[in-house]
Amino acid sequence: MPPRFRMPSDEAVAEARALAERRLSAEEFNARVNAPLTEEERAEMLSLIDWFMRRYPTPAARLAQARQSYLAAERLRKAARGSD
Amino acid sequence: MESGGFDHVEFFRALEASGARVLLIGRQALIALGLPVNTKDYDLWIHVDDAAAVNQATAPLGLVANYTPELARTRGRYVLENSERVDVLVARSVSTVDGVMVFFDDVWSRRERVEIAPGVSVALPCLDDLIVTKRFGARGRDADDIQMLEVLRSRRT
């Protein structure tokens, strides 16, 4: 049986969030933007974009799907918190 | 009405009906254009004179501004929130991480409209401008988003 998923602690979430929200310096930011993509990475991005636009062909459908995904993730998060 | 009590179509309908000059930026704009990314927040860039109109239009949806329009204008940003969070830039211009000033009026003049639901639309920066707005926050994920936007741009040309 696979191990049961455990929600990370509030502290770990806060730490990850702070890292993700950190404003980079211009040098750091430009280095990341200008990091060359491999052909494989580029093809994968295009493939994802193509799939997303085929599956959800209008902006309305895409935004609605994103909203539904978020709400579903929230429900899962709350359920996992409730079962801790 | 969606579960969670917030209806995103009604939110955009209220913004459009207000007549305020509102640009949807951030990851919601990326999603509208076709990028499969995740976000829970809404990011708007509005004209400096339109905060009161935006607040008035969204109040019936339960969204409350954390600053008065005057104070928000001084600070350059504010938040509308209830169970949702809407980050609002309210500035004539915003600097990128490189110090390049980007003016709302310029971005607004090049905006594109996308339909959110029948009869409801929202304005987005054009693709080139959306890439520039990603240089405001300059977080790691903004850099990743720029790479995806550039792939999308190359596909269009």
Tab-separated table of C-alpha atoms in Angstrom:
chain	number	residue	atom	x	y	z
A	1	MET	CA	0.000	0.000	0.000
A	2	PRO	CA	1.467	3.407	-0.898
A	3	PRO	CA	2.325	5.639	2.047
A	4	ARG	CA	-0.482	7.927	3.134
A	5	PHE	CA	-0.045	11.528	2.012
A	6	ARG	CA	0.687	13.838	4.898
A	7	MET	CA	0.120	17.556	4.643
A	8	PRO	CA	3.289	19.560	5.265
A	9	SER	CA	3.368	21.597	8.462
A	10	ASP	CA	2.204	25.210	8.475
A	11	GLU	CA	5.819	26.264	9.066
A	12	ALA	CA	7.049	24.315	6.041
A	13	VAL	CA	4.291	25.820	3.898
A	14	ALA	CA	5.145	29.329	5.116
A	15	GLU	CA	8.835	28.758	4.383
A	16	ALA	CA	8.130	27.467	0.873
A	17	ARG	CA	5.783	30.378	0.238
A	18	ALA	CA	8.365	32.928	1.360
A	19	LEU	CA	10.929	31.397	-0.989
A	20	ALA	CA	8.472	31.389	-3.887
A	21	GLU	CA	7.479	35.007	-3.239
A	22	ARG	CA	11.033	36.308	-2.945
A	23	ARG	CA	11.776	39.123	-5.360
A	24	LEU	CA	14.885	38.288	-7.337
A	25	SER	CA	17.569	40.819	-8.219
A	26	ALA	CA	17.629	41.987	-11.833
A	27	GLU	CA	20.664	39.785	-12.454
A	28	GLU	CA	19.055	36.693	-10.940
A	29	PHE	CA	15.806	37.336	-12.745
A	30	ASN	CA	17.372	37.926	-16.152
A	31	ALA	CA	19.580	34.875	-15.760
A	32	ARG	CA	16.507	32.761	-15.153
A	33	VAL	CA	14.510	34.309	-18.006
A	34	ASN	CA	17.411	33.940	-20.414
A	35	ALA	CA	18.342	30.407	-19.426
A	36	PRO	CA	18.165	28.581	-22.743
A	37	LEU	CA	15.472	25.964	-23.129
A	38	THR	CA	16.447	22.653	-24.625
A	39	GLU	CA	14.524	21.542	-27.692
A	40	GLU	CA	12.877	18.906	-25.526
A	41	GLU	CA	11.728	21.482	-22.932
A	42	ARG	CA	10.421	23.738	-25.647
A	43	ALA	CA	8.563	20.894	-27.344
A	44	GLU	CA	7.053	19.859	-24.026
A	45	MET	CA	5.835	23.395	-23.346
A	46	LEU	CA	4.298	23.624	-26.797
A	47	SER	CA	2.669	20.263	-26.355
A	48	LEU	CA	1.156	21.331	-23.023
A	49	ILE	CA	-0.104	24.596	-24.502
A	50	ASP	CA	-1.575	22.771	-27.504
A	51	TRP	CA	-3.306	20.241	-25.269
A	52	PHE	CA	-4.689	22.948	-22.980
A	53	MET	CA	-6.013	24.991	-25.907
A	54	ARG	CA	-7.540	21.950	-27.587
A	55	ARG	CA	-9.157	20.742	-24.375
A	56	TYR	CA	-10.334	24.225	-23.366
A	57	PRO	CA	-10.651	26.128	-26.637
A	58	THR	CA	-11.916	29.478	-25.315
A	59	PRO	CA	-10.597	31.873	-22.647
A	60	ALA	CA	-13.886	31.347	-20.805
A	61	ALA	CA	-13.409	27.569	-20.737
A	62	ARG	CA	-9.788	27.912	-19.634
A	63	LEU	CA	-10.587	30.305	-16.796
A	64	ALA	CA	-13.503	28.149	-15.681
A	65	GLN	CA	-11.277	25.067	-15.663
A	66	ALA	CA	-8.612	26.873	-13.641
A	67	ARG	CA	-11.263	27.939	-11.168
A	68	GLN	CA	-12.620	24.399	-10.862
A	69	SER	CA	-9.098	23.017	-10.375
A	70	TYR	CA	-8.467	25.498	-7.611
A	71	LEU	CA	-11.735	24.692	-5.860
A	72	ALA	CA	-11.041	20.953	-6.146
A	73	ALA	CA	-7.550	21.443	-4.681
A	74	GLU	CA	-9.041	23.475	-1.830
A	75	ARG	CA	-11.510	20.690	-1.067
A	76	LEU	CA	-8.672	18.132	-1.034
A	77	ARG	CA	-6.565	20.375	1.183
A	78	LYS	CA	-9.401	20.832	3.652
A	79	ALA	CA	-10.182	17.109	3.645
A	80	ALA	CA	-6.497	16.268	4.273
A	81	ARG	CA	-6.327	18.815	7.093
A	82	GLY	CA	-9.492	17.380	8.581
A	83	SER	CA	-8.056	13.857	8.609
A	84	ASP	CA	-4.770	14.829	10.303
B	1	MET	CA	-22.951	30.441	-7.888
B	2	GLU	CA	-19.781	28.413	-7.448
B	3	SER	CA	-19.018	26.436	-4.357
B	4	GLY	CA	-16.980	28.701	-2.132
B	5	GLY	CA	-19.488	31.505	-2.614
B	6	PHE	CA	-17.553	33.433	-5.250
B	7	ASP	CA	-18.667	33.580	-8.849
B	8	HIS	CA	-15.794	34.586	-11.094
B	9	VAL	CA	-18.082	35.350	-14.033
B	10	GLU	CA	-20.108	37.751	-11.880
B	11	PHE	CA	-16.858	39.292	-10.719
B	12	PHE	CA	-15.798	40.058	-14.281
B	13	ARG	CA	-19.315	41.146	-15.184
B	14	ALA	CA	-19.289	43.662	-12.333
B	15	LEU	CA	-15.892	44.996	-13.374
B	16	GLU	CA	-17.005	45.428	-16.962
B	17	ALA	CA	-20.273	47.097	-16.000
B	18	SER	CA	-18.440	49.570	-13.754
B	19	GLY	CA	-16.807	51.211	-16.754
B	20	ALA	CA	-13.492	51.208	-14.906
B	21	ARG	CA	-10.310	50.782	-16.900
B	22	VAL	CA	-9.251	47.344	-15.653
B	23	LEU	CA	-6.568	45.033	-17.000
B	24	LEU	CA	-6.400	41.426	-15.915
B	25	ILE	CA	-2.731	40.609	-15.388
B	26	GLY	CA	-0.919	37.798	-13.590
B	27	ARG	CA	-1.524	34.123	-14.070
B	28	GLN	CA	-5.253	34.439	-14.727
B	29	ALA	CA	-4.310	36.374	-17.844
B	30	LEU	CA	-1.853	33.653	-18.823
B	31	ILE	CA	-4.553	31.034	-18.425
B	32	ALA	CA	-6.946	33.043	-20.588
B	33	LEU	CA	-4.291	33.138	-23.322
B	34	GLY	CA	-3.750	29.386	-23.162
B	35	LEU	CA	-1.020	28.635	-20.658
B	36	PRO	CA	-1.731	25.715	-18.323
B	37	VAL	CA	-0.620	27.259	-15.021
B	38	ASN	CA	-2.207	27.310	-11.590
B	39	THR	CA	-3.273	30.230	-9.463
B	40	LYS	CA	-5.877	31.139	-6.920
B	41	ASP	CA	-5.469	34.890	-6.952
B	42	TYR	CA	-6.695	37.547	-9.307
B	43	ASP	CA	-4.305	40.327	-10.274
B	44	LEU	CA	-5.608	43.554	-11.737
B	45	TRP	CA	-3.962	46.733	-12.906
B	46	ILE	CA	-6.432	49.590	-12.897
B	47	HIS	CA	-6.345	53.240	-13.830
B	48	VAL	CA	-5.465	55.472	-10.858
B	49	ASP	CA	-8.801	57.258	-11.080
B	50	ASP	CA	-10.906	54.097	-11.097
B	51	ALA	CA	-10.361	52.469	-7.690
B	52	ALA	CA	-13.619	53.825	-6.277
B	53	ALA	CA	-15.581	52.487	-9.247
B	54	VAL	CA	-13.942	49.063	-8.918
B	55	ASN	CA	-14.620	48.937	-5.179
B	56	GLN	CA	-18.223	49.988	-5.612
B	57	ALA	CA	-18.800	47.424	-8.363
B	58	THR	CA	-17.327	44.517	-6.443
B	59	ALA	CA	-18.765	45.330	-3.013
B	60	PRO	CA	-22.021	43.446	-3.761
B	61	LEU	CA	-19.866	40.322	-4.240
B	62	GLY	CA	-18.594	40.728	-0.701
B	63	LEU	CA	-15.178	42.047	-1.689
B	64	VAL	CA	-13.794	44.615	0.721
B	65	ALA	CA	-10.903	46.966	-0.040
B	66	ASN	CA	-8.143	47.104	2.543
B	67	TYR	CA	-7.457	50.792	1.772
B	68	THR	CA	-9.525	53.750	0.697
B	69	PRO	CA	-9.047	54.724	-2.958
B	70	GLU	CA	-6.974	57.747	-1.900
B	71	LEU	CA	-4.650	55.703	0.286
B	72	ALA	CA	-4.465	52.921	-2.292
B	73	ARG	CA	-3.382	55.438	-4.913
B	74	THR	CA	-0.637	56.680	-2.609
B	75	ARG	CA	0.586	53.165	-1.934
B	76	GLY	CA	0.232	52.015	-5.541
B	77	ARG	CA	-1.583	48.825	-4.673
B	78	TYR	CA	-4.291	47.385	-2.512
B	79	VAL	CA	-6.263	44.225	-1.972
B	80	LEU	CA	-9.928	43.349	-2.410
B	81	GLU	CA	-10.784	40.373	-0.308
B	82	ASN	CA	-13.298	38.099	1.251
B	83	SER	CA	-12.800	34.360	0.776
B	84	GLU	CA	-10.979	35.420	-2.401
B	85	ARG	CA	-8.031	37.697	-2.843
B	86	VAL	CA	-7.743	40.232	-5.618
B	87	ASP	CA	-4.424	42.094	-5.807
B	88	VAL	CA	-4.925	45.474	-7.408
B	89	LEU	CA	-2.193	47.681	-8.820
B	90	VAL	CA	-3.402	51.262	-8.953
B	91	ALA	CA	-0.571	53.242	-10.458
B	92	ARG	CA	0.070	55.404	-13.488
B	93	SER	CA	3.310	53.513	-14.005
B	94	VAL	CA	5.157	50.574	-12.517
B	95	SER	CA	8.860	49.828	-12.671
B	96	THR	CA	10.208	46.509	-13.880
B	97	VAL	CA	13.004	44.768	-12.034
B	98	ASP	CA	15.390	46.464	-14.499
B	99	GLY	CA	14.056	49.928	-13.684
B	100	VAL	CA	12.066	50.362	-16.893
B	101	MET	CA	8.899	52.387	-16.283
B	102	VAL	CA	5.763	50.896	-17.804
B	103	PHE	CA	2.772	53.218	-18.131
B	104	PHE	CA	-0.799	52.098	-17.642
B	105	ASP	CA	-2.089	54.325	-20.432
B	106	ASP	CA	0.309	52.748	-22.936
B	107	VAL	CA	-0.592	49.204	-21.935
B	108	TRP	CA	-4.289	50.090	-21.903
B	109	SER	CA	-4.065	51.500	-25.436
B	110	ARG	CA	-2.775	48.127	-26.700
B	111	ARG	CA	-5.163	45.945	-24.699
B	112	GLU	CA	-6.980	42.898	-26.027
B	113	ARG	CA	-10.411	41.813	-24.877
B	114	VAL	CA	-11.299	38.216	-24.160
B	115	GLU	CA	-14.754	36.836	-23.553
B	116	ILE	CA	-15.223	35.248	-20.132
B	117	ALA	CA	-18.850	34.227	-20.644
B	118	PRO	CA	-21.552	35.210	-23.145
B	119	GLY	CA	-21.740	38.996	-22.944
B	120	VAL	CA	-18.933	39.303	-20.398
B	121	SER	CA	-15.384	40.223	-21.315
B	122	VAL	CA	-12.226	41.491	-19.691
B	123	ALA	CA	-9.252	43.418	-21.014
B	124	LEU	CA	-5.768	41.887	-20.985
B	125	PRO	CA	-2.460	43.454	-21.895
B	126	CYS	CA	-1.313	42.360	-25.338
B	127	LEU	CA	1.124	39.457	-25.213
B	128	ASP	CA	4.251	41.637	-25.379
B	129	ASP	CA	2.960	43.846	-22.566
B	130	LEU	CA	1.934	40.871	-20.466
B	131	ILE	CA	5.527	39.654	-20.660
B	132	VAL	CA	6.677	43.065	-19.433
B	133	THR	CA	4.226	43.042	-16.508
B	134	LYS	CA	5.794	39.761	-15.407
B	135	ARG	CA	8.947	41.769	-14.753
B	136	PHE	CA	7.194	43.830	-12.030
B	137	GLY	CA	7.172	41.186	-9.323
B	138	ALA	CA	10.348	39.422	-10.493
B	139	ARG	CA	9.772	36.195	-8.579
B	140	GLY	CA	11.122	32.926	-9.829
B	141	ARG	CA	7.754	31.872	-11.140
B	142	ASP	CA	7.438	35.133	-13.065
B	143	ALA	CA	10.624	34.212	-14.912
B	144	ASP	CA	9.203	30.755	-15.631
B	145	ASP	CA	5.989	32.361	-16.871
B	146	ILE	CA	7.957	34.619	-19.221
B	147	GLN	CA	9.632	31.588	-20.742
B	148	MET	CA	6.227	30.025	-21.391
B	149	LEU	CA	4.824	33.281	-22.770
B	150	GLU	CA	7.777	33.534	-25.125
B	151	VAL	CA	7.151	30.013	-26.352
B	152	LEU	CA	3.523	30.992	-26.933
B	153	ARG	CA	4.629	34.153	-28.754
B	154	SER	CA	6.983	32.210	-31.007
B	155	ARG	CA	4.126	29.884	-31.871
B	156	ARG	CA	1.947	32.819	-32.918
B	157	THR	CA	4.541	34.377	-35.205
